PDB file of C-alpha atoms in Angstrom:
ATOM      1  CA  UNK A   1      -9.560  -3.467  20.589  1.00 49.00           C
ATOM      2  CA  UNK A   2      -8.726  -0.955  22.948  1.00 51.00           C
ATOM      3  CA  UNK A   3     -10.003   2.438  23.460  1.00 54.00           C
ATOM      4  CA  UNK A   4     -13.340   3.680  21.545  1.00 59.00           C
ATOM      5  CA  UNK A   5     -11.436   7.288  21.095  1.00 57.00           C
ATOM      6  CA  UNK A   6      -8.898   5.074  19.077  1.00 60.00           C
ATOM      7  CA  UNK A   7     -11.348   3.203  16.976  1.00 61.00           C
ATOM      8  CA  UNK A   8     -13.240   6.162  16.062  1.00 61.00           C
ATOM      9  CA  UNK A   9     -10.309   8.450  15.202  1.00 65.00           C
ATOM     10  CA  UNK A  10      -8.687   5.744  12.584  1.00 69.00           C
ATOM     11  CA  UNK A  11     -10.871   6.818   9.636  1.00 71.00           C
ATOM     12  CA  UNK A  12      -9.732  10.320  10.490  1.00 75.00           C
ATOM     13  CA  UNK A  13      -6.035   9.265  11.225  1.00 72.00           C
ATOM     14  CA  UNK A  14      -5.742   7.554   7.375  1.00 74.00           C
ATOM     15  CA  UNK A  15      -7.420  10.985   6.257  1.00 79.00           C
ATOM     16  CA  UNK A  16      -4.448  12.773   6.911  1.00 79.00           C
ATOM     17  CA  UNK A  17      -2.365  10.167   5.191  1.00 75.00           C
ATOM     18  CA  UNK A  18      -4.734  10.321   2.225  1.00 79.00           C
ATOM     19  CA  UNK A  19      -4.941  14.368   2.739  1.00 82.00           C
ATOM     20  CA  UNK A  20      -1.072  14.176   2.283  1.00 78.00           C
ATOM     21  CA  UNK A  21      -0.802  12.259  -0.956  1.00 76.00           C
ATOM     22  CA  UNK A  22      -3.591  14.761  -1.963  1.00 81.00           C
ATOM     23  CA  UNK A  23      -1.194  17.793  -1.119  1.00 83.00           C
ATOM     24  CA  UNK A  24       1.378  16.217  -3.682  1.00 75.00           C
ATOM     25  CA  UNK A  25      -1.274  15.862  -6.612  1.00 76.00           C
ATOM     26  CA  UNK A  26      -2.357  17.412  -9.494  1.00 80.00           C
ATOM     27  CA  UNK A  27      -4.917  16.093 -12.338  1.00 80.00           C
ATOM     28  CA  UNK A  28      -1.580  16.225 -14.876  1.00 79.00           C
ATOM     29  CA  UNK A  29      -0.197  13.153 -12.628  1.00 74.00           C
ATOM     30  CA  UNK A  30      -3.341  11.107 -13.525  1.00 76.00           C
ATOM     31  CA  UNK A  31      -2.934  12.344 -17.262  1.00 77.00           C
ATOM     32  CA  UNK A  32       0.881  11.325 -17.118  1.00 74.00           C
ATOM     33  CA  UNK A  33      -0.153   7.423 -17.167  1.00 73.00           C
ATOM     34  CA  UNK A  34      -0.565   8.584 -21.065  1.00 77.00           C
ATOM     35  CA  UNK A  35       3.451   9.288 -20.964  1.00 79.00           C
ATOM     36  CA  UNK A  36       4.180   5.703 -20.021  1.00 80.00           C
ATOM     37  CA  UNK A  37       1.361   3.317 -21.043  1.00 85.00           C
ATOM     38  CA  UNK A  38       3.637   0.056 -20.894  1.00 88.00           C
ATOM     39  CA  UNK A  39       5.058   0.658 -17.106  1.00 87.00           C
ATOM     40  CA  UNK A  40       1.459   1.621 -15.755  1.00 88.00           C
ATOM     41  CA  UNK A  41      -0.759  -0.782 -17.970  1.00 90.00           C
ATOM     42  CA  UNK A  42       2.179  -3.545 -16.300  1.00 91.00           C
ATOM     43  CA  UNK A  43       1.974  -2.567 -12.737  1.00 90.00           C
ATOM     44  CA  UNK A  44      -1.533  -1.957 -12.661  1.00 89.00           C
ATOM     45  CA  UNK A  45      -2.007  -5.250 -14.142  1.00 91.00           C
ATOM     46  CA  UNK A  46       0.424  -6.700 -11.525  1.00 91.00           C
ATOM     47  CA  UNK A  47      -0.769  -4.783  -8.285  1.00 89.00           C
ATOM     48  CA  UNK A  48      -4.503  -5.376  -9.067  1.00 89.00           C
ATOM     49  CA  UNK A  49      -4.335  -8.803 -10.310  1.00 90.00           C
ATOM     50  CA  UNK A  50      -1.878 -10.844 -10.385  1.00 92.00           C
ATOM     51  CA  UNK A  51      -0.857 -10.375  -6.614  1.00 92.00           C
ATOM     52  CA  UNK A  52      -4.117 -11.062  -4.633  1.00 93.00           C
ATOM     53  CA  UNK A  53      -3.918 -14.565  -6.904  1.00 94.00           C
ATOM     54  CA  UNK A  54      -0.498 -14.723  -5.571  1.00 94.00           C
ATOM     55  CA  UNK A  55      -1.437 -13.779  -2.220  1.00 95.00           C
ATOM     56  CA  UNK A  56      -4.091 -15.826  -1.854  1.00 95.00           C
ATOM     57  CA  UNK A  57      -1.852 -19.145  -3.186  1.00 95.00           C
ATOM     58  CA  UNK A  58       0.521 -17.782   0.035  1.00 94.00           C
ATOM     59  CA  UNK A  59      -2.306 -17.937   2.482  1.00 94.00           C
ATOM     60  CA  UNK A  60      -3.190 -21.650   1.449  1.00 95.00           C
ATOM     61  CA  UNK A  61       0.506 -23.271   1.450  1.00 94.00           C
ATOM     62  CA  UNK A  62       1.079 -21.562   5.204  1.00 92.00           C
ATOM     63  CA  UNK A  63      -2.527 -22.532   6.122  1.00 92.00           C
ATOM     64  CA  UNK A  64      -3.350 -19.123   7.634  1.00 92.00           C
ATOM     65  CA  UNK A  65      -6.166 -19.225  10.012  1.00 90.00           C
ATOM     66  CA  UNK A  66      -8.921 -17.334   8.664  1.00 92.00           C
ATOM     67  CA  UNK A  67      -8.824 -13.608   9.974  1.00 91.00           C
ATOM     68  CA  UNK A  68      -5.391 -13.908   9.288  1.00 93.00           C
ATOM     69  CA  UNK A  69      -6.062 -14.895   5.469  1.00 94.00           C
ATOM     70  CA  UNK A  70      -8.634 -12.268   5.267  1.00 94.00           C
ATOM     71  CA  UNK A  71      -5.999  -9.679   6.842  1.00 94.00           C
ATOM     72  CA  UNK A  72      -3.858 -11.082   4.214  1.00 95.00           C
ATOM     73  CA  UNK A  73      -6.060 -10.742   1.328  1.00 95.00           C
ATOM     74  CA  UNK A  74      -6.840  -7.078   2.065  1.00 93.00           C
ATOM     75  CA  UNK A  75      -3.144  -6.087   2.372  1.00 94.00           C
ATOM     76  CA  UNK A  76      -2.840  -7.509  -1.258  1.00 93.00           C
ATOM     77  CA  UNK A  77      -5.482  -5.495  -2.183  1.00 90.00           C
ATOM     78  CA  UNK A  78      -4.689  -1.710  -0.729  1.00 89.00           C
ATOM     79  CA  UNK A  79      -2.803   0.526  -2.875  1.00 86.00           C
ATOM     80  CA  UNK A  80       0.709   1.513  -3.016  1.00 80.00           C
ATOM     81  CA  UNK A  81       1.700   4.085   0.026  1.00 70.00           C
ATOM     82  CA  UNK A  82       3.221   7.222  -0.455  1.00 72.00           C
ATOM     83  CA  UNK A  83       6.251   6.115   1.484  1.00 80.00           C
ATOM     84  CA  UNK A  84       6.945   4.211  -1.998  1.00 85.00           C
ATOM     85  CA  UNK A  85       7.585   8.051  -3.811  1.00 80.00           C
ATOM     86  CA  UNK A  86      10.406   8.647  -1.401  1.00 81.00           C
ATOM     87  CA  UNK A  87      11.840   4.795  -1.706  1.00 89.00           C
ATOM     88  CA  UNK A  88      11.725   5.341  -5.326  1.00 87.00           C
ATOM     89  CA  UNK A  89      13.210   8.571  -5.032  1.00 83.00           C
ATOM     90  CA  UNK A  90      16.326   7.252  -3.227  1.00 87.00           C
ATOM     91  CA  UNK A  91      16.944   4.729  -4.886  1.00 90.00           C
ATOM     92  CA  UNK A  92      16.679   6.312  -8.431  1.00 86.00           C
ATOM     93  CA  UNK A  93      13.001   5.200  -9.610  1.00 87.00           C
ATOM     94  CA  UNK A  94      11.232   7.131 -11.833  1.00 88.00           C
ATOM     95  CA  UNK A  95       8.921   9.305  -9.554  1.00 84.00           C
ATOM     96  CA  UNK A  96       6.717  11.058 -11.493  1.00 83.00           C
ATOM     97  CA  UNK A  97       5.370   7.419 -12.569  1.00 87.00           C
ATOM     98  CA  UNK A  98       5.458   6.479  -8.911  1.00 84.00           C
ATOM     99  CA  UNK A  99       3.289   9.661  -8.212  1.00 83.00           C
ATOM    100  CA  UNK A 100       1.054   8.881 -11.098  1.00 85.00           C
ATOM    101  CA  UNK A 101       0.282   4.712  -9.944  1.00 86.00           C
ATOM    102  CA  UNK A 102      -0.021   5.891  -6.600  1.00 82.00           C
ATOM    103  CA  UNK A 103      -2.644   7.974  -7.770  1.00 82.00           C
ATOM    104  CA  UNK A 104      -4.470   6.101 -10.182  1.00 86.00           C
ATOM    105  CA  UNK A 105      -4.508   2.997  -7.411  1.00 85.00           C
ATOM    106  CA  UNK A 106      -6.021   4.976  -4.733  1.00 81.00           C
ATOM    107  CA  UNK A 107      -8.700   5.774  -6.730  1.00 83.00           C
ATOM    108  CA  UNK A 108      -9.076   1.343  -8.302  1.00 85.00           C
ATOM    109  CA  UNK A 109      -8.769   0.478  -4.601  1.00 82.00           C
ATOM    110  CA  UNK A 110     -12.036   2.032  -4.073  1.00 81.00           C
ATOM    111  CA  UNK A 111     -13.654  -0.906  -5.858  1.00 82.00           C
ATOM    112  CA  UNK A 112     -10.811  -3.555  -5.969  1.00 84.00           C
ATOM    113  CA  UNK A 113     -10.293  -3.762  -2.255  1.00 85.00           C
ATOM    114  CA  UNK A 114     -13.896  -4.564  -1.392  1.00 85.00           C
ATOM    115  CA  UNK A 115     -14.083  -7.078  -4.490  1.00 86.00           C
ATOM    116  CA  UNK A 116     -11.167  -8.798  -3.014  1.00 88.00           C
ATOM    117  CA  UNK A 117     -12.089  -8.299   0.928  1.00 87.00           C
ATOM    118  CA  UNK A 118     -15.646  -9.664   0.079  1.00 86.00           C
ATOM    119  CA  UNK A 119     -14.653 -12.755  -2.116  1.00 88.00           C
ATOM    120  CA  UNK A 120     -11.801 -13.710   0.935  1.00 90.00           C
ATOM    121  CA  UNK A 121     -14.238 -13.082   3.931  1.00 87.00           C
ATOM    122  CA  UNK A 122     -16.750 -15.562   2.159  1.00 86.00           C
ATOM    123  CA  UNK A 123     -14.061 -18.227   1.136  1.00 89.00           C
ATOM    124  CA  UNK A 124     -12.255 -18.274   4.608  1.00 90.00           C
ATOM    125  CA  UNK A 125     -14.831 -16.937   7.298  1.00 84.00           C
ATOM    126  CA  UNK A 126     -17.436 -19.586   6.465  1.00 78.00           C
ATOM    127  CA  UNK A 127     -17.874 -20.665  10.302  1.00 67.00           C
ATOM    128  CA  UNK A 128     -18.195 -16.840  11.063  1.00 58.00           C
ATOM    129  CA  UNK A 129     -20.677 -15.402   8.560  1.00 50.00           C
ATOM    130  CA  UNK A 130     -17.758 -14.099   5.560  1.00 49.00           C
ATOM    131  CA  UNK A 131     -21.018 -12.324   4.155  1.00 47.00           C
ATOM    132  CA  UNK A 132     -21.429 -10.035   7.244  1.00 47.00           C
ATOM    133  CA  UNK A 133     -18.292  -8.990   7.494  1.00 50.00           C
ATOM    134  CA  UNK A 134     -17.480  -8.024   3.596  1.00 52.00           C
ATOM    135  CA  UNK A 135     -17.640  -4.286   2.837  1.00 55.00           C
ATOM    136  CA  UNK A 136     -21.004  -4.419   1.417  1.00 57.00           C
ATOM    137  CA  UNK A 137     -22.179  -1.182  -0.413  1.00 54.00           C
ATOM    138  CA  UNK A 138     -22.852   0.847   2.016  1.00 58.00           C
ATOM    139  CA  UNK A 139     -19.510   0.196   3.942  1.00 60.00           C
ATOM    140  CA  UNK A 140     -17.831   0.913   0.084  1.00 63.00           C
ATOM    141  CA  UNK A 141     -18.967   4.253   0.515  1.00 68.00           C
ATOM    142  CA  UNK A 142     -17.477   4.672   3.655  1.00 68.00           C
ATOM    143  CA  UNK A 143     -13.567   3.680   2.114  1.00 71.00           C
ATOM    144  CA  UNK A 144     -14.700   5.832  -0.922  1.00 72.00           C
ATOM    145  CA  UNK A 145     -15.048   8.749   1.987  1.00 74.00           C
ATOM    146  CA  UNK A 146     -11.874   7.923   3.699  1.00 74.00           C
ATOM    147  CA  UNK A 147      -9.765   7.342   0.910  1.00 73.00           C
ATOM    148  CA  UNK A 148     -10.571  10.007  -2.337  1.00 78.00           C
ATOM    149  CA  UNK A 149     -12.488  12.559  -0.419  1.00 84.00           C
ATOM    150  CA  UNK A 150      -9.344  13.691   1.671  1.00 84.00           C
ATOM    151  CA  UNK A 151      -7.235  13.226  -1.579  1.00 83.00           C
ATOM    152  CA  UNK A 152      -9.622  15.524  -3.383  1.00 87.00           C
ATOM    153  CA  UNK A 153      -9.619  17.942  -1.206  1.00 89.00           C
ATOM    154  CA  UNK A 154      -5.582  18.153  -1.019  1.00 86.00           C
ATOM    155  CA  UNK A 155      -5.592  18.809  -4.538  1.00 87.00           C
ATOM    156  CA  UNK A 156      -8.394  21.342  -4.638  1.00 90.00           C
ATOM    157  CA  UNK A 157      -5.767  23.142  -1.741  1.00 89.00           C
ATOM    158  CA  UNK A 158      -2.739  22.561  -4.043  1.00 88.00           C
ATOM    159  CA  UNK A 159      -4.457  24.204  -7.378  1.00 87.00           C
ATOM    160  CA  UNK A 160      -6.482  27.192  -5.778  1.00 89.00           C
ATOM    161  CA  UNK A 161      -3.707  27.908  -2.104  1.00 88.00           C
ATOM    162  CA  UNK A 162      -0.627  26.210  -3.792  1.00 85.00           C
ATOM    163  CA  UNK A 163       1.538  28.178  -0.957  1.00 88.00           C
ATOM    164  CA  UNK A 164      -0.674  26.836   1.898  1.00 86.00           C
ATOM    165  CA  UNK A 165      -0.613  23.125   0.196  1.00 84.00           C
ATOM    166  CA  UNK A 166       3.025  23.886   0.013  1.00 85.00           C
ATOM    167  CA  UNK A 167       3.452  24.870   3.871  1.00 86.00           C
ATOM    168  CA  UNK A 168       1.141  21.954   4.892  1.00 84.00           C
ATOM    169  CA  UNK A 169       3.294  19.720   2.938  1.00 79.00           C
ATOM    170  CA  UNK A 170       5.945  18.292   5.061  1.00 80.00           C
ATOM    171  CA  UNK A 171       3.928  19.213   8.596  1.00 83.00           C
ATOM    172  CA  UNK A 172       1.682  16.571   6.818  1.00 81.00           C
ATOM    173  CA  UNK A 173       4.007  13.911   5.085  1.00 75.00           C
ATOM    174  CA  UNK A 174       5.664  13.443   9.024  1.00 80.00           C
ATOM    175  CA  UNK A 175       2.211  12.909  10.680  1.00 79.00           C
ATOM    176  CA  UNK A 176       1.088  10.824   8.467  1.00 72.00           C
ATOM    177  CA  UNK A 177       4.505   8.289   9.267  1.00 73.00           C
ATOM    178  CA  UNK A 178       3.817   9.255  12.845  1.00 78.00           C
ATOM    179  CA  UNK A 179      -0.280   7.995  12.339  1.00 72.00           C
ATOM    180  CA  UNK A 180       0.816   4.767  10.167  1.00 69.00           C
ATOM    181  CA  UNK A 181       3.507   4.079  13.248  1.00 76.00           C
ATOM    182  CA  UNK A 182       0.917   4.945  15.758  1.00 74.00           C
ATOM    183  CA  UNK A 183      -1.711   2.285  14.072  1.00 70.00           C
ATOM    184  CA  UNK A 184       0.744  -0.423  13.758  1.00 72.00           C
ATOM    185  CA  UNK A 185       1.831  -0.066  17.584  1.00 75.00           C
ATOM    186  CA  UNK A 186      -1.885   0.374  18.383  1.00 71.00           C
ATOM    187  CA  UNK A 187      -2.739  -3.403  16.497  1.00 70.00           C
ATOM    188  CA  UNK A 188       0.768  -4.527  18.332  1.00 72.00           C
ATOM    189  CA  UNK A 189       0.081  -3.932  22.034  1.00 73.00           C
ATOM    190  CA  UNK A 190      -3.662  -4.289  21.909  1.00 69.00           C
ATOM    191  CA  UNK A 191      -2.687  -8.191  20.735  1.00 67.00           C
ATOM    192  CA  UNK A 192       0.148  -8.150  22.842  1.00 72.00           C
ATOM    193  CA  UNK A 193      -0.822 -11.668  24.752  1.00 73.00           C
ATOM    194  CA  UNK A 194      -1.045 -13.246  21.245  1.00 70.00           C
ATOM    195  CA  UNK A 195       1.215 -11.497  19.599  1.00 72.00           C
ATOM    196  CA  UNK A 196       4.020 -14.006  19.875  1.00 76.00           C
ATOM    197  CA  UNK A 197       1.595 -16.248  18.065  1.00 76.00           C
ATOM    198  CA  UNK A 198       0.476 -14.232  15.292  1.00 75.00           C
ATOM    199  CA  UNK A 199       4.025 -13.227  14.790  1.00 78.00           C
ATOM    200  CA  UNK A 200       5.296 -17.075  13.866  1.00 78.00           C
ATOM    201  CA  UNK A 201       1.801 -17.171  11.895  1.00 80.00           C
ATOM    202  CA  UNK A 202       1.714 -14.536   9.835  1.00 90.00           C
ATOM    203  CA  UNK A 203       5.209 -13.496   9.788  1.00 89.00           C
ATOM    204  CA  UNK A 204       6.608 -15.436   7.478  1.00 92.00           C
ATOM    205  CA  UNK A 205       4.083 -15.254   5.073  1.00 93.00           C
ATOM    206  CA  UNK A 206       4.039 -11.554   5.359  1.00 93.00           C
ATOM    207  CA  UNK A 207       8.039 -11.468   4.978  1.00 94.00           C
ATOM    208  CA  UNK A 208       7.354 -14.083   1.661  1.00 94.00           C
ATOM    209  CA  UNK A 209       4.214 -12.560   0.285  1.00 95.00           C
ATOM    210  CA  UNK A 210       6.830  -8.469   0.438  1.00 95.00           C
ATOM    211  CA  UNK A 211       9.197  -9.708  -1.496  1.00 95.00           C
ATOM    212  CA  UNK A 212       7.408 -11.475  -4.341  1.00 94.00           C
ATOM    213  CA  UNK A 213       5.561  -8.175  -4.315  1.00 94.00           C
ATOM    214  CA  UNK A 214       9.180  -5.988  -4.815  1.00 95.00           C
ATOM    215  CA  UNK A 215      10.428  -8.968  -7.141  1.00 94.00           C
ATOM    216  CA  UNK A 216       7.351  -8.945  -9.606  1.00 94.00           C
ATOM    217  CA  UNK A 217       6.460  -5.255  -9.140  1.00 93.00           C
ATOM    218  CA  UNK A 218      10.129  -4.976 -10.865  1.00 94.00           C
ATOM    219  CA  UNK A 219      10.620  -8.411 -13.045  1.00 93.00           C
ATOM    220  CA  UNK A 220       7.967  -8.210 -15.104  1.00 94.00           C
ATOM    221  CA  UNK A 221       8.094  -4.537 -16.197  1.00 93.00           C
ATOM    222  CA  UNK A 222      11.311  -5.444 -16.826  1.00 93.00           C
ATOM    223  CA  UNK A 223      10.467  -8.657 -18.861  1.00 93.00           C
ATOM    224  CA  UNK A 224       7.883  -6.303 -20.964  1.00 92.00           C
ATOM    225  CA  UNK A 225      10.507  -4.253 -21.822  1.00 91.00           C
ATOM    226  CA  UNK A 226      10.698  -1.001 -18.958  1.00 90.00           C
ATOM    227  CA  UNK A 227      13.520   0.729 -18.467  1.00 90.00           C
ATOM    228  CA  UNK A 228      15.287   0.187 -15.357  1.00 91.00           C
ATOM    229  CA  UNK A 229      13.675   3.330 -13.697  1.00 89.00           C
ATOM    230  CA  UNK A 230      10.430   2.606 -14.327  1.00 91.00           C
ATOM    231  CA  UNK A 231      10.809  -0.496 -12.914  1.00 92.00           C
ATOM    232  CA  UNK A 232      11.947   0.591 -10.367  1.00 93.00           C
ATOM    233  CA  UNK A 233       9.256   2.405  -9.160  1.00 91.00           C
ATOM    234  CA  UNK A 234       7.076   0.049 -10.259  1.00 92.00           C
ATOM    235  CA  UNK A 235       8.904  -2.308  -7.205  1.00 94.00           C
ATOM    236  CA  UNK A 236       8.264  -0.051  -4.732  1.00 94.00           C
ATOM    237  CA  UNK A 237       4.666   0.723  -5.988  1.00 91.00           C
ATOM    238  CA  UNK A 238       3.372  -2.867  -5.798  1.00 92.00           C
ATOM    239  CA  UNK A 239       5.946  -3.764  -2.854  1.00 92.00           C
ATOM    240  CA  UNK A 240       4.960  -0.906  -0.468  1.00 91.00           C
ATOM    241  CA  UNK A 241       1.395  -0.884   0.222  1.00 88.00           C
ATOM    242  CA  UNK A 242      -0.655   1.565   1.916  1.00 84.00           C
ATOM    243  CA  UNK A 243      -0.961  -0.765   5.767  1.00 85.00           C
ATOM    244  CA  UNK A 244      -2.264   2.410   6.920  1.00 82.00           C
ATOM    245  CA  UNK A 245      -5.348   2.106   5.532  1.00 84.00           C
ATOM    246  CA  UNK A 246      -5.595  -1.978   5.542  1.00 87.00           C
ATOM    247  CA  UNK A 247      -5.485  -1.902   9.466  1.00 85.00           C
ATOM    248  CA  UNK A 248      -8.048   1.185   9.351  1.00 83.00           C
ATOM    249  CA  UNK A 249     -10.290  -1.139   7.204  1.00 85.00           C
ATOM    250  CA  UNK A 250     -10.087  -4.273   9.216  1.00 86.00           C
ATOM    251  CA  UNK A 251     -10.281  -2.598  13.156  1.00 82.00           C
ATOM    252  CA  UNK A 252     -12.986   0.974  11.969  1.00 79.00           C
ATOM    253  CA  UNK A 253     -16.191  -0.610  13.752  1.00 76.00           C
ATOM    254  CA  UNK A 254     -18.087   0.121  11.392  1.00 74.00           C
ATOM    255  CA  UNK A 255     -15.842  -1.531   8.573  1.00 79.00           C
ATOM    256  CA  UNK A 256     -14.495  -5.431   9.321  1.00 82.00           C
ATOM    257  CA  UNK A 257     -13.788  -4.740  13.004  1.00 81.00           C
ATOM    258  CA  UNK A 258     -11.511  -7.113  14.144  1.00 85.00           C
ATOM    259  CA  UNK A 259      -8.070  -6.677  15.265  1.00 82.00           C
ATOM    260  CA  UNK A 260      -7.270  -9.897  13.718  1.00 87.00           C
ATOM    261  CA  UNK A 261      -7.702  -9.067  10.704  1.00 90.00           C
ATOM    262  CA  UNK A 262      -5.174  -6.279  11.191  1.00 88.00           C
ATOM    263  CA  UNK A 263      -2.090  -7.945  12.342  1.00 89.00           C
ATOM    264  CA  UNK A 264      -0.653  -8.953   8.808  1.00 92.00           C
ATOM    265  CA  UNK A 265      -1.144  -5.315   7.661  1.00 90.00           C
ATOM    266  CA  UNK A 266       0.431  -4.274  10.884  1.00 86.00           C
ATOM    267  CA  UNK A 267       3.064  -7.167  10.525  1.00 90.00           C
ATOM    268  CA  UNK A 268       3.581  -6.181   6.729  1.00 92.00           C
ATOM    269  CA  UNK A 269       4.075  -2.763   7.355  1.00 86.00           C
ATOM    270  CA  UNK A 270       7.113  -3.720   9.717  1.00 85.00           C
ATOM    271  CA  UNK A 271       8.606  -5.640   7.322  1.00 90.00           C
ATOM    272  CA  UNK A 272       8.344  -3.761   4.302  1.00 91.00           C
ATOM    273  CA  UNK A 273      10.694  -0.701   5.631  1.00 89.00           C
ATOM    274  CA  UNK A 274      13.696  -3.344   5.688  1.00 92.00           C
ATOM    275  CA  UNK A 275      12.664  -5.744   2.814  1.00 94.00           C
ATOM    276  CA  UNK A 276      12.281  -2.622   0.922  1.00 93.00           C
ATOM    277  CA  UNK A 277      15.613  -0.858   1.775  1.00 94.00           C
ATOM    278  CA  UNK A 278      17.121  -4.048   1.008  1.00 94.00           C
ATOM    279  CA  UNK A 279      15.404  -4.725  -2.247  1.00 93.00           C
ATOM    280  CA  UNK A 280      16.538  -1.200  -3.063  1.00 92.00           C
ATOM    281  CA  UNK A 281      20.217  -1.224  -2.736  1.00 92.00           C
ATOM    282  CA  UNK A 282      20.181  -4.796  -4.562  1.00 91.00           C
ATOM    283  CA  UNK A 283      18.855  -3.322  -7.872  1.00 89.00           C
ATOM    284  CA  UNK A 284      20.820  -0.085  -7.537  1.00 85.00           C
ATOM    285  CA  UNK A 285      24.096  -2.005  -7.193  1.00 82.00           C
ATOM    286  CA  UNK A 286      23.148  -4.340  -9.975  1.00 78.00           C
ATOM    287  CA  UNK A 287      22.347  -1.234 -12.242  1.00 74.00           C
ATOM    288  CA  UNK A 288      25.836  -0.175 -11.619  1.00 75.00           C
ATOM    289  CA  UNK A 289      27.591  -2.736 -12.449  1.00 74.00           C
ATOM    290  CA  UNK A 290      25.779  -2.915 -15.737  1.00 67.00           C
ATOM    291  CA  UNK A 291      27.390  -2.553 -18.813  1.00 45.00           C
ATOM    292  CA  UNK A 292      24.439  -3.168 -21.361  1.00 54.00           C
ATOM    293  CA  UNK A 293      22.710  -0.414 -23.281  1.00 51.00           C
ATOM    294  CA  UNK A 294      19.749  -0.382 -21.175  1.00 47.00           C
ATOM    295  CA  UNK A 295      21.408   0.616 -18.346  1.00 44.00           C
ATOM    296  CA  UNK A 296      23.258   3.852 -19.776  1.00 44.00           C
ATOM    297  CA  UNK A 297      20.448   4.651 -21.605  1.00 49.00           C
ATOM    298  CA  UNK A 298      17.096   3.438 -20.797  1.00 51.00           C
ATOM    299  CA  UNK A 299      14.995   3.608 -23.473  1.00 49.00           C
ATOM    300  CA  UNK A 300      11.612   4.105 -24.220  1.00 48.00           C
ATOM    301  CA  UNK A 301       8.666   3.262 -21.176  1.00 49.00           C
TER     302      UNK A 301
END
C-alpha cells in the first residue's frame, strides 16, 4: 500500500495519538473507576464483550468478504478514542469517567484486540492462512509498544514537567486529528480503484455496526440504572473507537499488513464524526425535555 516511508511511520504516527491521551492522564483517572463501579463495570462489559459478538453477528448477515470481516472484527475490538472526551464534553457526558474508560481500555486492548483479531483471522481467512496473519506474541508486544509505552511516557511528562505536558497539550491533541485524518485518506486513495466497491461493502455495515455501538454504549447503562451523564459518556466511549490505531494494526508490515483489512476502520472512522454528532444532539434534546427525577437530578453512578 503505497509508500514504505508511510508504512513505516504509522506505528510512530498512532504514538503521538497515544502520546496525547498520555499528556491528559494521571494514575488518579485509573483509580476513579472506584468512583463509579456500575457505569465502568457496564461499559467495559459492553465495549469488550458484548460488541465484537455483535459485530461479528453484523459481518455474517452482510456476508462481508473476509479481510473486510477481519477489518471489522478489529474495529470492534480497539478502544475508545480520545475524540470521545471532547464528544462527551459537548454534549454534557460525564468526562472524568470518559477519561477514566478511555484509559483503562487502552491498556485491556493490549490483550483483547489480539484475542479478537486472532479468533476472526482464523474463522474468516481460512483460504489465506488466518493463523499467519493473527498478532501472535511477538506481534502483541509490538501493539503493547505502540499503544501504553507512548501513554506512559505522557504521563511520566505530565507528573514530573506538568507545564511542558501542559504546552504540548493542544500542539498534540491537533496532530493527532491531523495523523488519524492523514491515515484514513492514506487507506482511501491507496484503494482508490476499489474503493467504490468497498464503500457499498462495508459501508453499510460500518454505518449499522456505529450506531448499535452509540445505542448500547448508552441503553444499557441506562437500563442498569446510570445517570444520564454517565451514560452518556459511556455512548461515546463504546461508539467512538480509536480507527487510528485499527488501520495502524491492519496496514504496519510487520502487524496484519493488508490495506484491506483497513478500509472498515478507515470507513468507520468517517462515519462516526456524523453518526456521533447526531447521536449526540438526540439524547441532549431528549434530556431536556425530561421531566422525571433522573433527569434534574441524576443520582447515584
Amino acid at each position: 500500500m503505497g509508500s514504505p516511508l508511510i508504512l513505516a511511520s504509522l506505528p510512530f504516527a498512532i504514538g503521538i495519538v497515544m502520546l496525547g491521551l498520555g499528556l491528559s492522564l494521571t494514575l488518579d483517572d485509573f483509580r476513579r473507576v472506584g468512583q463509579y463501579p456500575k457505569a465502568a463495570a457496564v461499559a467495559l462489559l459492553c465495549q469488550i464483550v458484548l460488541l465484537p459478538a455483535i459485530c461479528f453477528g453484523l459481518v455474517l448477515a452482510f456476508g462481508l468478504p473476509p479481510e473486510l470481516a477481519v477489518g471489522m472484527l478489529l474495529v470492534a475490538a480497539s478502544p475508545g478514542g480520545p475524540t470521545a472526551n471532547l464528544f462527551s464534553h459537548l454534549f454534557g457526558g460525564n468526562v472524568a469517567l470518559n477519561v477514566t474508560l478511555t484509559a483503562i481500555n487502552s491498556v485491556l486492548a493490549v490483550v483483547a484486540l489480539p484475542i479478537v483479531v486472532n479468533l476472526s483471522a482464523g474463522y474468516f481467512l481460512t483460504d489465506s492462512g488466518g493463523a499467519a496473519l493473527g498478532l501472535q506474541f511477538d506481534k502483541m508486544s509490538q501493539v503493547f509498544l505502540m499503544v501504553l509505552v507512548p501513554v506512559a511516557i505522557g504521563m511520566v511528562l505530565r507528573a514530573r514537567a506538568p507545564e511542558v505536558a501542559r504546552r504540548l497539550n493542544l500542539p498534540v491533541r491537533v496532530l493527532s486529528v491531523v495523523v488519524l485524518v492523514g491515515v484514513i485518506y492514506a487507506v482511501l486513495y491507496a484503494e482508490r480503484a476499489n474503493l467504490f466497491d468497498y464503500f457499498v461493502s462495508v459501508g453499510l455495515a460500518a454505518l449499522g455496526f456505529n450506531m448499535v455501538s452509540l445505542l448500547i454504549g448508552y441503553g444499557v447503562p441506562r437500563l442498569a440504572g446510570v445517570d444520564h451523564r454517565a451514560a452518556t459518556a459511556a455512548g461515546f466511549e463504546i461508539g467512538i473507537h480509536n480507527t487510528g490505531l485499527a488501520i495502524t494494526v491492519a496496514l504496519s508490515p510487520t502487524l496484519l499488513n493488508s490495506a484491506e483489512i483497513a478500509i472498515p476502520g478507515a470507513v468507520y472512522g468517517i462515519v462516526m464524526f456524523f453518526t456521533a454528532t447526531g447521536f449526540g444532539w438526540l439524547i441532549s434534546r431528549r434530556a431536556r425535555r425530561s421531566v422525571g427525577p433522573s433527569a434534574a437530578n441524576p443520582g447515584p453512578i
